[in-house]
Tab-separated table of N, CA and C in Angstrom:
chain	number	residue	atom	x	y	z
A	25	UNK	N	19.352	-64.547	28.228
A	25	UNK	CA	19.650	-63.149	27.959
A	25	UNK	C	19.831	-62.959	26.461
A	26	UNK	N	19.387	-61.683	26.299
A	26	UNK	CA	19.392	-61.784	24.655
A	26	UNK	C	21.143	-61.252	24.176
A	27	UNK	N	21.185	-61.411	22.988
A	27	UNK	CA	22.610	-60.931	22.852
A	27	UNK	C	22.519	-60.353	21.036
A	28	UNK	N	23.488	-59.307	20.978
A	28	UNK	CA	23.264	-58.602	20.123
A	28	UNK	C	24.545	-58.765	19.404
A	29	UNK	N	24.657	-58.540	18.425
A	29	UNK	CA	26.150	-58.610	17.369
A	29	UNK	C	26.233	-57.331	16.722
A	30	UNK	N	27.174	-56.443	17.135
A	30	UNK	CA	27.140	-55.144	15.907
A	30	UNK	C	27.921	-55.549	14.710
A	31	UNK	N	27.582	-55.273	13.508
A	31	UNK	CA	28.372	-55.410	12.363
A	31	UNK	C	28.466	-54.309	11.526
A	32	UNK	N	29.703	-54.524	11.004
A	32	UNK	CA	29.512	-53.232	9.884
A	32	UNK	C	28.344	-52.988	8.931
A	33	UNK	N	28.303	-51.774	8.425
A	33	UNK	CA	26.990	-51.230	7.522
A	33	UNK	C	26.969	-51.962	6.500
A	34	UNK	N	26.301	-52.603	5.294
A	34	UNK	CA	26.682	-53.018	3.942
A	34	UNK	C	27.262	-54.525	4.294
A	35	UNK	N	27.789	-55.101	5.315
A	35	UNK	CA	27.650	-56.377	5.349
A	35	UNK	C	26.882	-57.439	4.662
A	36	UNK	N	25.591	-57.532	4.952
A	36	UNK	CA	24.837	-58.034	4.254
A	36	UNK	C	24.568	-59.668	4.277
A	37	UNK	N	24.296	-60.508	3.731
A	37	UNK	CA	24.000	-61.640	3.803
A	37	UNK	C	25.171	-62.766	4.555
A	38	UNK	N	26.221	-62.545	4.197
A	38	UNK	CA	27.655	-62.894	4.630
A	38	UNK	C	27.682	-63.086	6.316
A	39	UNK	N	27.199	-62.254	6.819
A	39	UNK	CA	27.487	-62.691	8.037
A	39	UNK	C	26.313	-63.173	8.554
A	40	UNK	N	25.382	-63.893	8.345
A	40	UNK	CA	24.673	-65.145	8.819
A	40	UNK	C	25.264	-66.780	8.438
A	41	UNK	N	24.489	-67.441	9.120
A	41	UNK	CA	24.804	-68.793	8.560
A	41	UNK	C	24.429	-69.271	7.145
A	42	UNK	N	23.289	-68.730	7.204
A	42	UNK	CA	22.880	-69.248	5.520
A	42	UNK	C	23.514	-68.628	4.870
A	43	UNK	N	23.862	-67.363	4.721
A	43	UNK	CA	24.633	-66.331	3.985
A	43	UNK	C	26.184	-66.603	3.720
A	44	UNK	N	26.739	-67.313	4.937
A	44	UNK	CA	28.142	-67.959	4.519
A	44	UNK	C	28.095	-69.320	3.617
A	45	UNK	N	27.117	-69.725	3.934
A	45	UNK	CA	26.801	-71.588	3.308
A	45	UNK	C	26.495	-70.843	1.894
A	46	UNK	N	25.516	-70.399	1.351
A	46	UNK	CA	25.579	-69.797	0.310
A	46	UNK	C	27.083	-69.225	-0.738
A	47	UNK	N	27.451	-68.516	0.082
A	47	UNK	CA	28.882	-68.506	-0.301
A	47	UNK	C	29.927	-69.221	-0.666
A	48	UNK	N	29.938	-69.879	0.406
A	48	UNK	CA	30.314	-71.422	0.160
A	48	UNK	C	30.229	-72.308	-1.042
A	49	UNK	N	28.928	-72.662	-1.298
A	49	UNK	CA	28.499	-73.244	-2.208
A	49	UNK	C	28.979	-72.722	-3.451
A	50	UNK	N	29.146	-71.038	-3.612
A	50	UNK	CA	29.428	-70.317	-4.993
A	50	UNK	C	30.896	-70.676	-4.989
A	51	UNK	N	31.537	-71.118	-4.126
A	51	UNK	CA	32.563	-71.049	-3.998
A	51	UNK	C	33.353	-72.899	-4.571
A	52	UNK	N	32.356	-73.642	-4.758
A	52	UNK	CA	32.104	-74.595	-4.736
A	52	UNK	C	32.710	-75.663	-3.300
A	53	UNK	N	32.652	-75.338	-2.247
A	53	UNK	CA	33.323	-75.820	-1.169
A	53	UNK	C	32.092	-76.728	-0.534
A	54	UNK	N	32.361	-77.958	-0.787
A	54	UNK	CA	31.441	-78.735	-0.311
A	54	UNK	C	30.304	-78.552	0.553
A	55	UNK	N	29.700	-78.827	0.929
A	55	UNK	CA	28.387	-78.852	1.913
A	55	UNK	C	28.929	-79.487	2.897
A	56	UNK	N	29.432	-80.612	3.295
A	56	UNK	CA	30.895	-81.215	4.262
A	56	UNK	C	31.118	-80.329	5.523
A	57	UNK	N	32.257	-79.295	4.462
A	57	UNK	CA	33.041	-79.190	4.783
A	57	UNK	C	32.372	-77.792	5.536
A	58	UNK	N	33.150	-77.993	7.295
A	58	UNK	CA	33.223	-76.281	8.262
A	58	UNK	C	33.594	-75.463	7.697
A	59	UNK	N	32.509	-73.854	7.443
A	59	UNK	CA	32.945	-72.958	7.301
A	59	UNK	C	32.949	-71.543	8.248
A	60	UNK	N	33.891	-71.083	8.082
A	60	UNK	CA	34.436	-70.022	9.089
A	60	UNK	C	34.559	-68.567	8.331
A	61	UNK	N	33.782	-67.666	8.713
A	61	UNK	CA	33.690	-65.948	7.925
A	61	UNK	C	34.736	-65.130	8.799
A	62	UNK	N	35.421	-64.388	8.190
A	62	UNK	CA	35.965	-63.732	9.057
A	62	UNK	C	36.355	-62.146	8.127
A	63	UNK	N	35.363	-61.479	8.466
A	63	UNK	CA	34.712	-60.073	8.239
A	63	UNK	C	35.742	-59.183	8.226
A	64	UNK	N	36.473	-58.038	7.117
A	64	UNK	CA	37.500	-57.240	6.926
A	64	UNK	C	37.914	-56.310	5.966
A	65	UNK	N	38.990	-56.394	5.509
A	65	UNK	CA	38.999	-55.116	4.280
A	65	UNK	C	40.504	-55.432	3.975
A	66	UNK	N	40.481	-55.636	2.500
A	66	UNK	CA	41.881	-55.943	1.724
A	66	UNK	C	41.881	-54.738	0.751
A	67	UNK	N	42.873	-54.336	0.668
A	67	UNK	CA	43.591	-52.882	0.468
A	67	UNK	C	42.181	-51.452	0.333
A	68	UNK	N	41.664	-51.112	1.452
A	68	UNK	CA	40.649	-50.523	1.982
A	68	UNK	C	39.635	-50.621	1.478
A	69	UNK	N	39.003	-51.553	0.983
A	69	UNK	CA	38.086	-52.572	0.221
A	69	UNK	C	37.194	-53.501	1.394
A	70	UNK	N	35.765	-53.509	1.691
A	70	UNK	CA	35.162	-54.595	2.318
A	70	UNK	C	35.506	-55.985	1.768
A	71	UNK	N	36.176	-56.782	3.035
A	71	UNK	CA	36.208	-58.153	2.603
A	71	UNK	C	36.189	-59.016	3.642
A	72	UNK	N	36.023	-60.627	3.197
A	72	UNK	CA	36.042	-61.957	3.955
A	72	UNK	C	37.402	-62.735	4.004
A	73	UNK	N	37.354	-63.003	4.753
A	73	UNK	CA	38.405	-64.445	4.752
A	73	UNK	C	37.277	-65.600	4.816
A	74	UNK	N	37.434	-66.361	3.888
A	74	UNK	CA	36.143	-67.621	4.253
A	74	UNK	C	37.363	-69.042	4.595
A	75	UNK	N	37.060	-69.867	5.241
A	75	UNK	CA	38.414	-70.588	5.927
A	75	UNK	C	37.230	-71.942	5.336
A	76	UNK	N	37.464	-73.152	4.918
A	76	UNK	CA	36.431	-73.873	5.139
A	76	UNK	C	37.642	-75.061	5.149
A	77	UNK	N	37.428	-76.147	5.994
A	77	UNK	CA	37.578	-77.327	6.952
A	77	UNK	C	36.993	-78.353	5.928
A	78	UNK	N	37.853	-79.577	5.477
A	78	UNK	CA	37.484	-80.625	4.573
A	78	UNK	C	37.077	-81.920	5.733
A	79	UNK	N	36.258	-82.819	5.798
A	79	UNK	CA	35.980	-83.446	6.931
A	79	UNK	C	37.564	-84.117	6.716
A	80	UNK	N	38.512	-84.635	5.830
A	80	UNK	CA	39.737	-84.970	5.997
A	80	UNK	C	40.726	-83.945	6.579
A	81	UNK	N	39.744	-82.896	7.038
A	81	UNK	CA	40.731	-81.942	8.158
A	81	UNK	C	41.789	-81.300	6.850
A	82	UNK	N	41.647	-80.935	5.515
A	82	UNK	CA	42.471	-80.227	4.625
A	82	UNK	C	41.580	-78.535	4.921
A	83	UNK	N	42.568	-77.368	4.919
A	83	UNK	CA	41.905	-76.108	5.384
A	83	UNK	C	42.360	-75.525	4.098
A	84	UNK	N	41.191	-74.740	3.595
A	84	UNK	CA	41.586	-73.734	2.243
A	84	UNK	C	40.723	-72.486	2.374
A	85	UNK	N	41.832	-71.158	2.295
A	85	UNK	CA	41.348	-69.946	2.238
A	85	UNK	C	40.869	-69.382	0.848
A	86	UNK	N	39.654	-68.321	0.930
A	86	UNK	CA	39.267	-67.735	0.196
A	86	UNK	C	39.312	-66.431	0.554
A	87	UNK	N	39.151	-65.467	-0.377
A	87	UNK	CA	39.070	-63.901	0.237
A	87	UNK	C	38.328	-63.586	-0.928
A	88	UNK	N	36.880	-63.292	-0.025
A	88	UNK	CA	35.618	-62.857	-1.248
A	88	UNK	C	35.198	-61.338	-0.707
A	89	UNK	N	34.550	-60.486	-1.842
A	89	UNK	CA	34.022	-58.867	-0.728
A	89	UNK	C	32.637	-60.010	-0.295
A	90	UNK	N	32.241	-58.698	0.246
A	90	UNK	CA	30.754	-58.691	1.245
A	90	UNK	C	29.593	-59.581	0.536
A	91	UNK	N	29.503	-59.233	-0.763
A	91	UNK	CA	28.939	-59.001	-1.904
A	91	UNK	C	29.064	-60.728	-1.864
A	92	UNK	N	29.585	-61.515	-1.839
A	92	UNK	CA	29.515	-63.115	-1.987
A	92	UNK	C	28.300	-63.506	-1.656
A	93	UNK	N	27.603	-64.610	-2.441
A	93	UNK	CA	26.832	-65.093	-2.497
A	93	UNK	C	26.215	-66.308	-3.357
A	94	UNK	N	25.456	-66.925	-3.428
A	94	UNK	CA	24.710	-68.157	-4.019
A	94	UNK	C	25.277	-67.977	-5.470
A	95	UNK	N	24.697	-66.785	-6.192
A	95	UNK	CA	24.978	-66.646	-7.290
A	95	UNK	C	25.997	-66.112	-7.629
A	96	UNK	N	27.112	-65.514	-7.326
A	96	UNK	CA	28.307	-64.977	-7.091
A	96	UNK	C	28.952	-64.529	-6.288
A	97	UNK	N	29.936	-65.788	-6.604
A	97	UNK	CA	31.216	-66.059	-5.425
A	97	UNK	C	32.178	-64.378	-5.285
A	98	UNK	N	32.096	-63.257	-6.076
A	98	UNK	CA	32.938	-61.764	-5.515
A	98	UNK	C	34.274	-62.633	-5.011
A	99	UNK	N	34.784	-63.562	-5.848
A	99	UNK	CA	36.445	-64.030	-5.473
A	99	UNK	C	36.901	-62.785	-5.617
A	100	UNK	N	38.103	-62.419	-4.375
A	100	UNK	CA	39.415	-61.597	-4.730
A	100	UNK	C	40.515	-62.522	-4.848
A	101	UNK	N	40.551	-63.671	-4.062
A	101	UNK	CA	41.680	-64.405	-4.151
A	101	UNK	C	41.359	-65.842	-4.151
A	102	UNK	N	42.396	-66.566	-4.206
A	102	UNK	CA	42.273	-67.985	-3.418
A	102	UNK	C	41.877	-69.008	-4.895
A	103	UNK	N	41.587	-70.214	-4.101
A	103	UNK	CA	41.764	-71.047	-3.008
A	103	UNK	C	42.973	-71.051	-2.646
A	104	UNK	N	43.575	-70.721	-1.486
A	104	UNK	CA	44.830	-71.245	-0.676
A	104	UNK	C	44.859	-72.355	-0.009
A	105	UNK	N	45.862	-73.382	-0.203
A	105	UNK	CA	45.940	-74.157	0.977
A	105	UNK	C	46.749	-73.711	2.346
A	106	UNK	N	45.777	-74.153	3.327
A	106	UNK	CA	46.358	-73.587	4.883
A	106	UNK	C	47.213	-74.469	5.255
A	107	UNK	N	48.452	-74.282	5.685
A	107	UNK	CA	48.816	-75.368	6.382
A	107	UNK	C	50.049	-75.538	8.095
């Protein structure tokens, strides 16, 4: 069965896989390491939570807009350590 994902308008590259790995990378977060998008808005602003997983199991948050990508990481915050 096919299955469909609605996303917000202006999203953009971010919410695919390559589009987070890309991000990632601007972000300099290993190639390793699991990453996790999680699509939102910090003070009524489009934004990410990007969560990425160190294979030593260390978790560090980022909060990038939509706009993140290969060539620019759009940091609002971070790196945080999760713990």
């Amino acid at each position: 069965a096919d299955v469909r994902v609605a996303l917000p308008e202006g999203v953009g590259a971010l919410a695919t896989p390559e589009g987070a790995r890309a991000c990632a990378e601007a972000l300099d977060i290993p190639a390793e390491a699991a990453v996790a998008v999680d699509l939102g808005r910090v003070d009524a602003e489009p934004a990410a939570v990007v969560l990425a997983r160190s294979p030593a199991g260390v978790l560090t948050a980022y909060v990038v807009r939509w706009s993140c990508s290969a060539t620019d990481p759009a940091l609002v915050a971070g790196p945080v350590a999760v713990t």
